[in-house]
mmCIF file of C-alpha atoms in Angstrom:
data_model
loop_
_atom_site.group_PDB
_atom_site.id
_atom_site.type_symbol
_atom_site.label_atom_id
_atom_site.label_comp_id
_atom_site.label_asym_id
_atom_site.label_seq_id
_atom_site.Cartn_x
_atom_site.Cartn_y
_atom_site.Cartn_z
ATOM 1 C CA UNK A 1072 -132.894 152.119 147.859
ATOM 2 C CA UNK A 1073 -132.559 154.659 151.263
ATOM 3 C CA UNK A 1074 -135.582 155.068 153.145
ATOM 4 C CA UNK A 1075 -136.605 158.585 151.862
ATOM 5 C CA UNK A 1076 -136.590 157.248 148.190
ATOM 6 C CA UNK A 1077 -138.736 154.558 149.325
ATOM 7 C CA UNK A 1078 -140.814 156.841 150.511
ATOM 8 C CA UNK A 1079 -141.315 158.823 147.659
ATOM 9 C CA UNK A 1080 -142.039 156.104 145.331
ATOM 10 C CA UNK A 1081 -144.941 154.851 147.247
ATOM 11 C CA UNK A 1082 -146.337 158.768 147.469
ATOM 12 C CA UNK A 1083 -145.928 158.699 143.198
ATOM 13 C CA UNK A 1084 -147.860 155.095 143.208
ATOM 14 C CA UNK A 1085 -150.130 156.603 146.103
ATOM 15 C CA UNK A 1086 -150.686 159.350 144.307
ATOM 16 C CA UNK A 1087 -149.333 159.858 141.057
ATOM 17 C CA UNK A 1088 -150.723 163.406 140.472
ATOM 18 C CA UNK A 1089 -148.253 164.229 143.461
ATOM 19 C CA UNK A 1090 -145.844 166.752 141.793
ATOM 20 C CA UNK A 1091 -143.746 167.645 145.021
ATOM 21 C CA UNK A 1092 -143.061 163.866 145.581
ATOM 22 C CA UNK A 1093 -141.930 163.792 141.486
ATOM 23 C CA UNK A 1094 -139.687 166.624 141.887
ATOM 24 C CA UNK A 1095 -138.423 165.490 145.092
ATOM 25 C CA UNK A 1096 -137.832 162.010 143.738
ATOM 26 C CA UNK A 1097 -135.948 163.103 140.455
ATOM 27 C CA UNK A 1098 -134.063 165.515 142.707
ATOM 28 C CA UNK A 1099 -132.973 162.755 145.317
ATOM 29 C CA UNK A 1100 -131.935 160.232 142.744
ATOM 30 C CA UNK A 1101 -129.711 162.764 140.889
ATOM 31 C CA UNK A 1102 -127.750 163.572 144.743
ATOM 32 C CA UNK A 1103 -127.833 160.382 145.946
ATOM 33 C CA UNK A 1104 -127.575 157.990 142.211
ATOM 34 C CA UNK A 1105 -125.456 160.607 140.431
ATOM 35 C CA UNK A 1106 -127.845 159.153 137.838
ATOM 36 C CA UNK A 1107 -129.226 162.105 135.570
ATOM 37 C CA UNK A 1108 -130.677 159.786 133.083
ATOM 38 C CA UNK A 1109 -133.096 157.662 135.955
ATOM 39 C CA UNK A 1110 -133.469 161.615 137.373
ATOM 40 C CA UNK A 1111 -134.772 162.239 134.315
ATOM 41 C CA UNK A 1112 -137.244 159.409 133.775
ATOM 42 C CA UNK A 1113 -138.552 160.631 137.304
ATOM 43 C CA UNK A 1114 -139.646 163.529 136.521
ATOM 44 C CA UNK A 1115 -140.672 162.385 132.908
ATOM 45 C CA UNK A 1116 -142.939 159.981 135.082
ATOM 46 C CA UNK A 1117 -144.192 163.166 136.548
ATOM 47 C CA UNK A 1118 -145.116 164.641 133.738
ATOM 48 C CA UNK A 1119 -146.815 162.116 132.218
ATOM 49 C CA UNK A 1120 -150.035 163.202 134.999
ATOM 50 C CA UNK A 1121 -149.118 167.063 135.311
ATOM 51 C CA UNK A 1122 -147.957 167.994 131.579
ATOM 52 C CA UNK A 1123 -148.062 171.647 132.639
ATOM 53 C CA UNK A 1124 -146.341 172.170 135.357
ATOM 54 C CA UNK A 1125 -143.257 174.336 134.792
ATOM 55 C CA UNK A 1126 -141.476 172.983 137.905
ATOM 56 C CA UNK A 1127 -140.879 169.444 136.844
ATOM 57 C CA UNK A 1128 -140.163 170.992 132.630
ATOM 58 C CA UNK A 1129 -137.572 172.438 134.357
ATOM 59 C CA UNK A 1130 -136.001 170.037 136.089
ATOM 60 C CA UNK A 1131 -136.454 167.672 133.709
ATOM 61 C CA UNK A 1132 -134.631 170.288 131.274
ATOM 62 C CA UNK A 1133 -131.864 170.284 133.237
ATOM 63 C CA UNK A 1134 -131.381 166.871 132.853
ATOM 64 C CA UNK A 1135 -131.406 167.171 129.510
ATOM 65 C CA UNK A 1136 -128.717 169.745 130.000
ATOM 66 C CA UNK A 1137 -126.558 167.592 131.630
ATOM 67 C CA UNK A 1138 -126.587 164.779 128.686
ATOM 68 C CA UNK A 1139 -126.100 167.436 126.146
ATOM 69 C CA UNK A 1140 -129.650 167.548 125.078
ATOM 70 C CA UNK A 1141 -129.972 170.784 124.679
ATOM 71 C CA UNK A 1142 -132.752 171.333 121.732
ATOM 72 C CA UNK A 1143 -134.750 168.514 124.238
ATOM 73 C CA UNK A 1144 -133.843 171.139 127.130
ATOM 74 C CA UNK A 1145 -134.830 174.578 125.287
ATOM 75 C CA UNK A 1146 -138.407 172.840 124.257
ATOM 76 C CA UNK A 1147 -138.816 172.042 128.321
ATOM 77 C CA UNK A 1148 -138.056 174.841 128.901
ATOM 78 C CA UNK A 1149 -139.707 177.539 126.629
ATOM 79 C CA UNK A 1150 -143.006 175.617 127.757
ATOM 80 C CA UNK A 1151 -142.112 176.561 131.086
ATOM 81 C CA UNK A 1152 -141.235 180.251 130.256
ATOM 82 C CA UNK A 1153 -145.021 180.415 128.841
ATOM 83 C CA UNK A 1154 -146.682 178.740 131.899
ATOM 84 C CA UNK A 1155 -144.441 180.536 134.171
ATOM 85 C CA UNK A 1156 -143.095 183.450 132.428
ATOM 86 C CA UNK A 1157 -141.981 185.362 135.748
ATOM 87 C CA UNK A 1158 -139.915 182.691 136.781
ATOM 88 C CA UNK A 1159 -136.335 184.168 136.521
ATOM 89 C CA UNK A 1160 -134.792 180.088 137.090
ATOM 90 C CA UNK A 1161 -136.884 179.514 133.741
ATOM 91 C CA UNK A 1162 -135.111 182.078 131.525
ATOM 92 C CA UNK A 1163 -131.440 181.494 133.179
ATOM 93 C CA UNK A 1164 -131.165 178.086 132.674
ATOM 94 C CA UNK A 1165 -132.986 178.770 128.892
ATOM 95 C CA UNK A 1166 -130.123 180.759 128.410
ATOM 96 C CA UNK A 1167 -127.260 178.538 129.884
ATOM 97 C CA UNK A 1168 -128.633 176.051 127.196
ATOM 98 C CA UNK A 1169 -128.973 177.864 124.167
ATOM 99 C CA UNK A 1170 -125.362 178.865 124.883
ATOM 100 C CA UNK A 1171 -124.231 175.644 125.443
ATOM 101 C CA UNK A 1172 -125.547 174.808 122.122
ATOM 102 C CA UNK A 1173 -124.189 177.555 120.143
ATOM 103 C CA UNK A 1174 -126.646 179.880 120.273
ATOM 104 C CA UNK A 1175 -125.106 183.142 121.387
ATOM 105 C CA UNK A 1176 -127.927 185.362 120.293
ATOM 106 C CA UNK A 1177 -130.314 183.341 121.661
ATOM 107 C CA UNK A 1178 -128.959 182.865 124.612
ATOM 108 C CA UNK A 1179 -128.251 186.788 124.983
ATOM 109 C CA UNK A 1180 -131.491 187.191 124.735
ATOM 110 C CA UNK A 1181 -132.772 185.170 127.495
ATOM 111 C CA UNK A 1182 -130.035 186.088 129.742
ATOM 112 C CA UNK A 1183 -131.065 190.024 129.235
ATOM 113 C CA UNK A 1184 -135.052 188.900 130.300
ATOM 114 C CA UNK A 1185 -133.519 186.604 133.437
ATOM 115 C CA UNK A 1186 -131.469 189.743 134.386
ATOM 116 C CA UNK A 1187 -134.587 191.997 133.991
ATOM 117 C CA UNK A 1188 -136.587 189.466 136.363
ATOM 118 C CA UNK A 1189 -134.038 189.482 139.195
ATOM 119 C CA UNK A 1190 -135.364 191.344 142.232
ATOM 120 C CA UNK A 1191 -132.283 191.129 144.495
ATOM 121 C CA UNK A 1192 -129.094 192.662 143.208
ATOM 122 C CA UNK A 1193 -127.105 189.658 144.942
ATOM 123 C CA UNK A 1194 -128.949 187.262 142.279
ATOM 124 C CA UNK A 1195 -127.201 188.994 139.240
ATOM 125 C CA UNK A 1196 -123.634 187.649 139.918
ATOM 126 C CA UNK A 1197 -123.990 184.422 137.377
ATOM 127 C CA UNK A 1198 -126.001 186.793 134.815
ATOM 128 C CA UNK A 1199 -123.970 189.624 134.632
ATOM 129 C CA UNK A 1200 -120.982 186.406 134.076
ATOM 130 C CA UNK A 1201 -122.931 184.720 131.123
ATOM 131 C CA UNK A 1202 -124.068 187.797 130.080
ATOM 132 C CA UNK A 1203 -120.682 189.341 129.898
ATOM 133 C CA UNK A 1204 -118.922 186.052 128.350
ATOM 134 C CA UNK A 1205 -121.869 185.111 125.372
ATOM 135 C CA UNK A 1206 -121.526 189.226 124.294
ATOM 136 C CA UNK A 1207 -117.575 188.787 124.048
ATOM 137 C CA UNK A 1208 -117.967 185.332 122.054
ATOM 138 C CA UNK A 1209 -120.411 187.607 120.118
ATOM 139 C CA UNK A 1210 -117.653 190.328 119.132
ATOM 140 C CA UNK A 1211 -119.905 192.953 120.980
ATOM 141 C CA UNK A 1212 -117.519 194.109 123.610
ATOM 142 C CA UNK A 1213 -119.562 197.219 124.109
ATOM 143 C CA UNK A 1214 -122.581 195.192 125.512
ATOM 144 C CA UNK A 1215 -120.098 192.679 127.208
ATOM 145 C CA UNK A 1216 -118.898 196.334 129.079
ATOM 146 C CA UNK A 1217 -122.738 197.505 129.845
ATOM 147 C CA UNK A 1218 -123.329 194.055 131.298
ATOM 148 C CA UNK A 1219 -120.636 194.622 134.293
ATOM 149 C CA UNK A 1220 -122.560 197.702 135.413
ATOM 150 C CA UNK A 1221 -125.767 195.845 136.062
ATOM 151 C CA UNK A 1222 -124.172 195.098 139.311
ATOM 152 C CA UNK A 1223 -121.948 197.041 142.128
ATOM 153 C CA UNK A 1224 -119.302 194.403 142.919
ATOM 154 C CA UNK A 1225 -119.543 195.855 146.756
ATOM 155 C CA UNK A 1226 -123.070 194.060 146.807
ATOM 156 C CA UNK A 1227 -122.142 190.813 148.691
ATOM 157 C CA UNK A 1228 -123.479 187.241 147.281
ATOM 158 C CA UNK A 1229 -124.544 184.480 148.042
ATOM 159 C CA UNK A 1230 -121.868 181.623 148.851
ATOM 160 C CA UNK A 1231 -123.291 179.617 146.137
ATOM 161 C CA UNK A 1232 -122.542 182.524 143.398
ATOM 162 C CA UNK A 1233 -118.990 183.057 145.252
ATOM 163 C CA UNK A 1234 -116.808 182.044 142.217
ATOM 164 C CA UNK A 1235 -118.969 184.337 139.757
ATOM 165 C CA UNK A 1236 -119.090 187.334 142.291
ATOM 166 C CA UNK A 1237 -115.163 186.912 141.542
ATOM 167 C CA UNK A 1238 -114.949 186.772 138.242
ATOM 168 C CA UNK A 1239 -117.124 189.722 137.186
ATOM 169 C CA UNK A 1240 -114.719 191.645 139.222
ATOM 170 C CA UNK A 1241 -111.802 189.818 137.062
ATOM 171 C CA UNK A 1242 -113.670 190.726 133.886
ATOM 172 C CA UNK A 1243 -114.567 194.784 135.540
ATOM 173 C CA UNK A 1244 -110.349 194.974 136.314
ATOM 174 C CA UNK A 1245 -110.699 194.502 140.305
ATOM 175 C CA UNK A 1246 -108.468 191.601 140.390
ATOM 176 C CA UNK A 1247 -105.561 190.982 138.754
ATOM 177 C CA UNK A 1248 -105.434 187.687 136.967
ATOM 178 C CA UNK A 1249 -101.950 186.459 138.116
ATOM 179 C CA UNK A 1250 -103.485 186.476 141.311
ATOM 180 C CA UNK A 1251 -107.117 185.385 140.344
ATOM 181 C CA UNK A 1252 -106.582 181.723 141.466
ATOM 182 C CA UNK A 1253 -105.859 181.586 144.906
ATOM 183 C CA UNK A 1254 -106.254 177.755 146.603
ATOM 184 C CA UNK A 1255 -106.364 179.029 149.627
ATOM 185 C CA UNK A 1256 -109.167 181.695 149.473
ATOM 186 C CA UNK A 1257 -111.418 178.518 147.515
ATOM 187 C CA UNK A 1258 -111.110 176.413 150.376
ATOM 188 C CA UNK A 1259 -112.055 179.200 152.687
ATOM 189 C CA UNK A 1260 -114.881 180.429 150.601
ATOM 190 C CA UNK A 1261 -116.611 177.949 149.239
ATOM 191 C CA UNK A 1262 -119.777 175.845 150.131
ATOM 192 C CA UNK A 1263 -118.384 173.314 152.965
ATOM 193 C CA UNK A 1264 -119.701 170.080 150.437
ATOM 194 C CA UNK A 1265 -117.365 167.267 148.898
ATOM 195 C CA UNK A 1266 -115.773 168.001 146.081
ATOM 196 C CA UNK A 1267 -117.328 171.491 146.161
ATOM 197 C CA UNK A 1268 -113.081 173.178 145.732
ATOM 198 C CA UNK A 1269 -112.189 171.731 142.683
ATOM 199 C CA UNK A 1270 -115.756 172.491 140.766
ATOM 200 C CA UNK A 1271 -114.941 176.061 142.318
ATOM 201 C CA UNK A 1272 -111.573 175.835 140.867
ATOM 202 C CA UNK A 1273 -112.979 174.783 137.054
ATOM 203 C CA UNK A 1274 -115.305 177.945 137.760
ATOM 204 C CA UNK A 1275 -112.657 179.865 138.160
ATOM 205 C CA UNK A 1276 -110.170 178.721 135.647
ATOM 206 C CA UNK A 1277 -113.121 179.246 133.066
ATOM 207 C CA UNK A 1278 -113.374 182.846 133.748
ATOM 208 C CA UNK A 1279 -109.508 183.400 133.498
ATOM 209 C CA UNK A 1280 -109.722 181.604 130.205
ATOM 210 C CA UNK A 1281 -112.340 183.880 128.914
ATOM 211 C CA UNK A 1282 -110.631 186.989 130.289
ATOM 212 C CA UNK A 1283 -106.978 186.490 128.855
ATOM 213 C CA UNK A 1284 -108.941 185.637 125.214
ATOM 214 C CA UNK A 1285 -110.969 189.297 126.207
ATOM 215 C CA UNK A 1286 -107.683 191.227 126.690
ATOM 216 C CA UNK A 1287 -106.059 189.722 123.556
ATOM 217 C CA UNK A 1288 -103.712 187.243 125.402
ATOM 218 C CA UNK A 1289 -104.382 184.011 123.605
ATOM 219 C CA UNK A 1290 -101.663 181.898 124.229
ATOM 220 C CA UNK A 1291 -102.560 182.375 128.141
ATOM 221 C CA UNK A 1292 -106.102 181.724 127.318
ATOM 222 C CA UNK A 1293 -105.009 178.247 125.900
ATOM 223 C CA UNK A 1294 -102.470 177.368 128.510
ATOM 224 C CA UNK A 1295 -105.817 178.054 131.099
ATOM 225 C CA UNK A 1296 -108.191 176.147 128.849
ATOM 226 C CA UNK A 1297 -105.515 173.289 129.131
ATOM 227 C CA UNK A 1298 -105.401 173.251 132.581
ATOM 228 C CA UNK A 1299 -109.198 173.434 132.854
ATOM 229 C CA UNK A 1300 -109.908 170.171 130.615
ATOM 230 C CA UNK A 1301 -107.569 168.510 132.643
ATOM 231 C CA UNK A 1302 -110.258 167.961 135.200
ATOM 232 C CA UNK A 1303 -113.009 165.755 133.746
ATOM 233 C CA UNK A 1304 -114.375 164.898 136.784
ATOM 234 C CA UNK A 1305 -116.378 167.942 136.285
ATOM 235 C CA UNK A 1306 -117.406 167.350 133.199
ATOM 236 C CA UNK A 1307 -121.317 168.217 133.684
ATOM 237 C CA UNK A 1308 -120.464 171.413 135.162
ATOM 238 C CA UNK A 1309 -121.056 174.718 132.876
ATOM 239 C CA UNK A 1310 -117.352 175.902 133.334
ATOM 240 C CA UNK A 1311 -115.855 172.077 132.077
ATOM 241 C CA UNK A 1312 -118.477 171.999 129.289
ATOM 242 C CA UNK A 1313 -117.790 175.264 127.583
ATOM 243 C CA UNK A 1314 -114.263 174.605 128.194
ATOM 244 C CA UNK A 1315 -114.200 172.062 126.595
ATOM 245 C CA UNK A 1316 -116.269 173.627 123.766
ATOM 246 C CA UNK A 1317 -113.600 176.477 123.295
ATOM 247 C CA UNK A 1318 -110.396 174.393 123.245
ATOM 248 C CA UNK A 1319 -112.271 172.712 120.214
ATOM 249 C CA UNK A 1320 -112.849 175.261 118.495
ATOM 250 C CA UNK A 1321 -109.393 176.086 118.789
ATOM 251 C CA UNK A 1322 -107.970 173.231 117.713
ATOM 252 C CA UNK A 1323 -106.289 172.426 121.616
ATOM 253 C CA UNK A 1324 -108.123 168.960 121.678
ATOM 254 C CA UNK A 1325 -110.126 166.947 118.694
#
């Protein structure tokens, strides 16, 4: 155990009503472990002496996520919406688990309320994206079109939201998508963290999957979706996971 998580622990047995040291705790286990499910426990620990505080349901909610616990992450969660219900984080990642699970509507829903509690244009890159992609899986290609003018693509983002600044302008027609995956522009783009270019890259090669099935080309769709599950070491990131999801449903994997 590193000196900072040392720390920590003896602030939680200190002080166990301590929420910061909780949420820093659960967060510095999940960088430093990889180890969602101890993250987890963490901020379950937390809990146990601040019940109602919407920071550590959603962290711990996002564990969840990550194991595929998503009814276990949507009951976090909605608590959280109600003690916080301002809290635009709250309804996103809400959203980004109902969809995971299946469901669209649901997750449409939530998605439309995050999008309504953004204040800074920049912040509506990965909305607009989910927003866009759960109204297409819902057959409502009119909404998926209304989504894309929530935001002027000439609004620069945030290097975080880099890879979903790029693919709303694949899904508005800016970019073509022969030329939508470009190595070179990743590496030069991206966050400067390990790894950080290939989790950019299944990003990516998620939102050319879910344009070619948009524009009707499904055999390019599958080819990308094939290329994209490839890549497991990803597999807790949104783009692997609903990958993943979609080449099951088409029969590309069992």
């Amino acid at each position: 155990m590193n000196c900072k998580m040392t720390e920590l622990e003896e602030r939680t047995k200190r002080n166990p009503f301590d929420v910061e040291a909780w949420l820093d705790l659960g967060a510095l286990i999940a960088e430093e472990e990889q180890d969602m499910d101890k993250s987890r426990e963490a901020f379950t620990r937390g809990l146990c002496f601040s019940p109602f505080d919407a920071r550590l349901r959603l962290q711990r909610g996002r564990k969840f996520m990550a194991g595929g616990g998503f009814s276990q992450t949507i009951a976090d969660l909605s608590l959280a919406a109600r003690i916080t219900p301002d809290d635009w984080e709250i309804w996103y990642y809400m959203s980004v688990a109902y969809n995971l699970w299946g469901k669209y509507e649901d997750s449409a829903r939530c998605f439309e309320e995050c999008a309504r509690q953004v204040k800074e244009p920049a912040g509506l890159y990965p909305i607009v994206d989910w927003l866009f992609t759960t109204y297409v899986k819902l057959g409502q290609n009119e909404k998926a079109k209304a989504a894309l003018e929530l935001i002027d693509t000439s609004t620069p983002c945030t290097q975080m939201d880099y890879s979903y600044r790029k693919r709303v302008m694949l899904f508005k027609g800016e970019i073509p998508p022969e030329t939508f995956i470009d190595e070179e522009e990743i590496l030069r783009s991206c966050i400067e963290r390990k790894d950080r270019p290939e989790l950019e890259m299944v990003t990516q090669l998620y939102g050319l999957a879910n344009y070619y099935a948009y524009i009707g080309e499904m055999e390019k769709s599958d080819e990308t979706l094939k290329r994209l599950i490839a890549q497991p070491k990803f597999h807790n990131a949104f783009g692997y996971m609903k990958g993943v999801i979609d080449a099951r449903d088409r029969g590309l994997i069992d």
